[in-house]
PDB file of C-alpha atoms in Angstrom:
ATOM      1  CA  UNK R  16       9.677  13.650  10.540  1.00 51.00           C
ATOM      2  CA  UNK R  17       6.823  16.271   9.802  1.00 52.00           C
ATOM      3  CA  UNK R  18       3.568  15.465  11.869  1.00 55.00           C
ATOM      4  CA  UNK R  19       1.404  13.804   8.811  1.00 47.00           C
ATOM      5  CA  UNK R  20       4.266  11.309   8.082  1.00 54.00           C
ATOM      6  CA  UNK R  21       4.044  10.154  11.699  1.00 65.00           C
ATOM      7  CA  UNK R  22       0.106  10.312  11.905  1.00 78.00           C
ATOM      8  CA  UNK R  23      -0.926   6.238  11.662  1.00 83.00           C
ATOM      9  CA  UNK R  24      -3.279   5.659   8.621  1.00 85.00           C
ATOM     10  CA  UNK R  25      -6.516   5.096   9.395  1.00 87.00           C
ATOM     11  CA  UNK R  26      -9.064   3.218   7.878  1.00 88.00           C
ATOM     12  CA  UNK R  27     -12.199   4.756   7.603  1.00 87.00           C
ATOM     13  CA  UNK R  28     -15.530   3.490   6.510  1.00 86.00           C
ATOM     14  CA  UNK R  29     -15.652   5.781   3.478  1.00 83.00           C
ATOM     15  CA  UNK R  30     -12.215   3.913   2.395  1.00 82.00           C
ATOM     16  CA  UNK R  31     -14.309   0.951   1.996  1.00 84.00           C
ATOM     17  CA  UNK R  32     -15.105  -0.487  -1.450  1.00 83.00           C
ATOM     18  CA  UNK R  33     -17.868  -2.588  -0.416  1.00 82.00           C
ATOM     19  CA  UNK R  34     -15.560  -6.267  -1.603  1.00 85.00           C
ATOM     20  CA  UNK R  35     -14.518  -7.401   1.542  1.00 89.00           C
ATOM     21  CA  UNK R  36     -11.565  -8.902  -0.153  1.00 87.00           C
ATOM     22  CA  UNK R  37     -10.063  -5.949  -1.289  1.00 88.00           C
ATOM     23  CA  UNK R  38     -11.451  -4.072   2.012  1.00 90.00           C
ATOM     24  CA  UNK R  39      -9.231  -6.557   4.621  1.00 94.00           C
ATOM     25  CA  UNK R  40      -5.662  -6.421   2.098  1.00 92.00           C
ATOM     26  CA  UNK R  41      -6.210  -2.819   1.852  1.00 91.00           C
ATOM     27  CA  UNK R  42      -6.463  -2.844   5.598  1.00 94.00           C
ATOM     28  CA  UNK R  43      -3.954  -5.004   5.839  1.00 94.00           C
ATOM     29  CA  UNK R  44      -1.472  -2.376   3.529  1.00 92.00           C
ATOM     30  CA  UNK R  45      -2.783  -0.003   6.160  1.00 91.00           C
ATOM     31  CA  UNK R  46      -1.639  -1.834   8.833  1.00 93.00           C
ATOM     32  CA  UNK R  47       1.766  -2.617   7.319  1.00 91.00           C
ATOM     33  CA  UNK R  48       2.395   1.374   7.191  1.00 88.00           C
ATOM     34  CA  UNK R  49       1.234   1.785  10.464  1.00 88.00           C
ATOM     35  CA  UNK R  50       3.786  -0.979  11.299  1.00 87.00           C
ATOM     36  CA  UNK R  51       6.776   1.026   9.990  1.00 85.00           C
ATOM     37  CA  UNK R  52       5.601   4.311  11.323  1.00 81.00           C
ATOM     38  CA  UNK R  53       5.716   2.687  15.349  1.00 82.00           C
ATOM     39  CA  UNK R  54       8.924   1.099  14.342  1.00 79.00           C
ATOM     40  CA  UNK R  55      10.342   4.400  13.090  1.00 77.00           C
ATOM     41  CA  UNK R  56       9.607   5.987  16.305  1.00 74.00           C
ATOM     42  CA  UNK R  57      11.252   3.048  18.578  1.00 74.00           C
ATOM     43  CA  UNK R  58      13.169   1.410  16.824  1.00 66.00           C
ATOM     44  CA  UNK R  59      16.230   0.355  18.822  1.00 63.00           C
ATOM     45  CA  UNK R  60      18.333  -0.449  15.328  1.00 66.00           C
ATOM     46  CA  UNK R  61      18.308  -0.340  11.904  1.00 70.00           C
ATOM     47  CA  UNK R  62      17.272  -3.464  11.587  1.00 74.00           C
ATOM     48  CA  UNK R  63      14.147  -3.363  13.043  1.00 74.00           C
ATOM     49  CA  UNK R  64      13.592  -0.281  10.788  1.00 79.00           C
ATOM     50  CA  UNK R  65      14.566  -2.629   7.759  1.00 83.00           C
ATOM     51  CA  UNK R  66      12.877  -5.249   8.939  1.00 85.00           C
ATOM     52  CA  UNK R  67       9.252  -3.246   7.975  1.00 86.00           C
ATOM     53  CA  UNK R  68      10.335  -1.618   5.289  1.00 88.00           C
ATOM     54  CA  UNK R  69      10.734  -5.003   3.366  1.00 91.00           C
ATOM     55  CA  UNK R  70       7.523  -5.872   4.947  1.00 91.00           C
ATOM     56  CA  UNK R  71       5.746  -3.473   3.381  1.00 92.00           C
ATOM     57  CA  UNK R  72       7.390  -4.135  -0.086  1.00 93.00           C
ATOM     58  CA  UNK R  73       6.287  -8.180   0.366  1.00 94.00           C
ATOM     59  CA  UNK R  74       2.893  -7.647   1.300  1.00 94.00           C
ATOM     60  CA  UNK R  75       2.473  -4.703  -1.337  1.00 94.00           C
ATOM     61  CA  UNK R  76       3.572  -7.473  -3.786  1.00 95.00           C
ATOM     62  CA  UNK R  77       1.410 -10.178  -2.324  1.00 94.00           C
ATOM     63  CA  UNK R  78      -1.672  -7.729  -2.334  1.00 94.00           C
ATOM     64  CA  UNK R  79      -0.759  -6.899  -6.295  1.00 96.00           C
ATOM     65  CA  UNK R  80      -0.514 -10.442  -7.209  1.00 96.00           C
ATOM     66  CA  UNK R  81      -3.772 -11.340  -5.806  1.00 92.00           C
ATOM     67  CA  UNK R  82      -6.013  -8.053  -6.777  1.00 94.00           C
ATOM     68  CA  UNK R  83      -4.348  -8.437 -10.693  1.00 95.00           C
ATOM     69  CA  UNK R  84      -5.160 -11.821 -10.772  1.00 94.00           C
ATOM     70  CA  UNK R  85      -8.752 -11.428  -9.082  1.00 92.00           C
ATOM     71  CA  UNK R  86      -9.355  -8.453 -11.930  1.00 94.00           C
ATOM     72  CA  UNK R  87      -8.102 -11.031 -15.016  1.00 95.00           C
ATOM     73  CA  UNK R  88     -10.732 -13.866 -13.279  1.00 93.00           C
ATOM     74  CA  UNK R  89     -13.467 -10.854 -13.735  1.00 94.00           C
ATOM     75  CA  UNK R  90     -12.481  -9.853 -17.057  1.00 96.00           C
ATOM     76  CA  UNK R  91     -11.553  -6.100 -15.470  1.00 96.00           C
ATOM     77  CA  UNK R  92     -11.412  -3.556 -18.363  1.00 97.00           C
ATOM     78  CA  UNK R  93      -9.084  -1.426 -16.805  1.00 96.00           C
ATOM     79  CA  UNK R  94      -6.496  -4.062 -15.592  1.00 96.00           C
ATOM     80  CA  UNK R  95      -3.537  -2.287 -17.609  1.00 97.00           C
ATOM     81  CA  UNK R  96      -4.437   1.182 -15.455  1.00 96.00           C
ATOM     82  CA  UNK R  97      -4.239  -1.032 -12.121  1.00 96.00           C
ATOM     83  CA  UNK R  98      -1.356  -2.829 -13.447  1.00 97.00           C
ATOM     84  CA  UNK R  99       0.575   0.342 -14.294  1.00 97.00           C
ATOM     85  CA  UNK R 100      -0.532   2.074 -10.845  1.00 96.00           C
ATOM     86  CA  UNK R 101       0.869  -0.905  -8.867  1.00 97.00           C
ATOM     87  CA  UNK R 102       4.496  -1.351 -10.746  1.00 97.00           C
ATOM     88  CA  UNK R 103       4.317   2.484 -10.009  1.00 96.00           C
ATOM     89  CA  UNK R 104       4.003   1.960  -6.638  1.00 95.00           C
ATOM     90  CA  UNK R 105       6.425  -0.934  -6.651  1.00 95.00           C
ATOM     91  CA  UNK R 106       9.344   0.872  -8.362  1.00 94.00           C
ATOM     92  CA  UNK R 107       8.960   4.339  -6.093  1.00 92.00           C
ATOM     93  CA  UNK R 108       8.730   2.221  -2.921  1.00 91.00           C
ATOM     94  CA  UNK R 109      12.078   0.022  -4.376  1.00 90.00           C
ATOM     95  CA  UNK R 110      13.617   2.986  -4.988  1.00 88.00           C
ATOM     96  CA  UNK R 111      12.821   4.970  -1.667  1.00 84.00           C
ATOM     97  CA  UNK R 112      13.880   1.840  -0.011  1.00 85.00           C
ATOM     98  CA  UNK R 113      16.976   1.387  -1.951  1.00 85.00           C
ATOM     99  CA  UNK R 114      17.946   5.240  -0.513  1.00 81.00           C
ATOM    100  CA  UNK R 115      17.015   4.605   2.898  1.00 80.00           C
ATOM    101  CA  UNK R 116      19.191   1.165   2.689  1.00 81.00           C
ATOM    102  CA  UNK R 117      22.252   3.202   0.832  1.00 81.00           C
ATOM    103  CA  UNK R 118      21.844   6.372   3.076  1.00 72.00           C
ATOM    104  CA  UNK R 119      22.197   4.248   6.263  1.00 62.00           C
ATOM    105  CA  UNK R 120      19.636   6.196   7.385  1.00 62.00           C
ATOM    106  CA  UNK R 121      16.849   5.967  10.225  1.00 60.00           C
ATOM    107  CA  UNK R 122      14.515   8.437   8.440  1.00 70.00           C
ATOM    108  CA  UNK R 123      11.928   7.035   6.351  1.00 78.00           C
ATOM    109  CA  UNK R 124       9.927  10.479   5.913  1.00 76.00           C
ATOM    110  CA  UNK R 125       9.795  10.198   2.016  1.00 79.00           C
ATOM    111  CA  UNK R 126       8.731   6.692   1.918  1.00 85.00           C
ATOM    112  CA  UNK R 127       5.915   7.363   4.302  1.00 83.00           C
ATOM    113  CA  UNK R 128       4.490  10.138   2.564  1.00 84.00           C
ATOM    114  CA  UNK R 129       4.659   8.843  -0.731  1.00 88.00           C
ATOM    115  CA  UNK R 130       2.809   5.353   0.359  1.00 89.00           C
ATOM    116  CA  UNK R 131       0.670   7.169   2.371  1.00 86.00           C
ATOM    117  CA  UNK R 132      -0.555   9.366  -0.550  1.00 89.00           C
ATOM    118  CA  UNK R 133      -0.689   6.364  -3.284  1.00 92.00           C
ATOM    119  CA  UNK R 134      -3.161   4.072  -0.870  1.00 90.00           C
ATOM    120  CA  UNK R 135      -5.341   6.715   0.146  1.00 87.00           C
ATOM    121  CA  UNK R 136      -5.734   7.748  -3.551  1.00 92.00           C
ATOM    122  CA  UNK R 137      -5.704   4.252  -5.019  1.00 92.00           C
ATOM    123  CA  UNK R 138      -8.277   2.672  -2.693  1.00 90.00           C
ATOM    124  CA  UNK R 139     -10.748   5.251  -3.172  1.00 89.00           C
ATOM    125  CA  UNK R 140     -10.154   5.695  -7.372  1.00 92.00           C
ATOM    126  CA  UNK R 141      -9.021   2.493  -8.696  1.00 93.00           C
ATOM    127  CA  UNK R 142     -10.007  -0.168  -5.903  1.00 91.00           C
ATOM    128  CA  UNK R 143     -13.460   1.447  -5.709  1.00 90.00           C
ATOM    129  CA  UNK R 144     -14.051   0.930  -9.282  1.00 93.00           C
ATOM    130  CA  UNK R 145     -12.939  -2.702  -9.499  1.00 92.00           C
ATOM    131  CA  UNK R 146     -15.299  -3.320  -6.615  1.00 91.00           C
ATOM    132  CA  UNK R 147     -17.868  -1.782  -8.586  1.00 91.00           C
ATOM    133  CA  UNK R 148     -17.184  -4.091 -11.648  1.00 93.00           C
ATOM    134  CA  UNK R 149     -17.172  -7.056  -9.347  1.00 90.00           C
ATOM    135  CA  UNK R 150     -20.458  -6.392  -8.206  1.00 88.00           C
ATOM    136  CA  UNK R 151     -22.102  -5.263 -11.474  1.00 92.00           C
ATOM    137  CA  UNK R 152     -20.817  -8.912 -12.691  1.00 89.00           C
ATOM    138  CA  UNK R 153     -22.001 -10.775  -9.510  1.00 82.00           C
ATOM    139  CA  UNK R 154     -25.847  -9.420  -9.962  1.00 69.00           C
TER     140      UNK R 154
END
């Protein structure tokens, strides 16, 4: 696996969107990755491997549920972007998943990147601005 799939996300303060909602589930995502990358580098079977990739896919959906219905409850008016951006997500991850689970495979490099990528960009685009609506509606 090439060295930026197996660096661990980190969260930075300039990931932050200033909800602390959104902030600790975005950590959390964070976290999840993180998860996978230590298991990818000791796991002893596929099945601990497995075991965090469907992690990540349940808290990703968890985290979706909860931010879409947050951004409905706030009247957010660009839910259908966010919505769109997360069955994005949903769908490659399924799919990368569904090839790693097919492949019998122990590598996970694609999946990695490609999450990787999407929560770095998403939490500083997207999440940013719904934080920004939240407050704008809270003052």
């Amino acid at each position: 696996m090439p060295e930026v799939a197996r660096t661990q996300l980190v969260w930075e303060s300039g990931l932050e969107t200033g909800n602390a909602r959104l902030d600790t589930q975005n950590m959390k995502l964070f976290a999840t990755v993180n998860d996978l990358l230590v298991a990818s580098g000791t796991a002893t079977s596929r099945h601990e491997l497995s075991s965090g990739v469907i992690d990540l896919i349940h808290y990703a959906r968890l985290h979706f549920a909860e931010e879409e219905a947050l951004m409905e409850s706030a009247d957010y008016p660009r839910q259908a972007e966010q919505r769109i951006a997360h069955a994005d997500f949903s769908a490659e991850v399924t799919r990368a998943a569904a090839y790693f689970f097919a492949e019998r495979s122990t590598s996970i490099e694609s999946l990695v990147l490609y999450v990787r990528g999407w929560l770095e960009d998403h939490v500083m685009t997207l999440d940013r601005d719904l934080a920004e609506h939240l407050r704008a509606i809270d003052a």
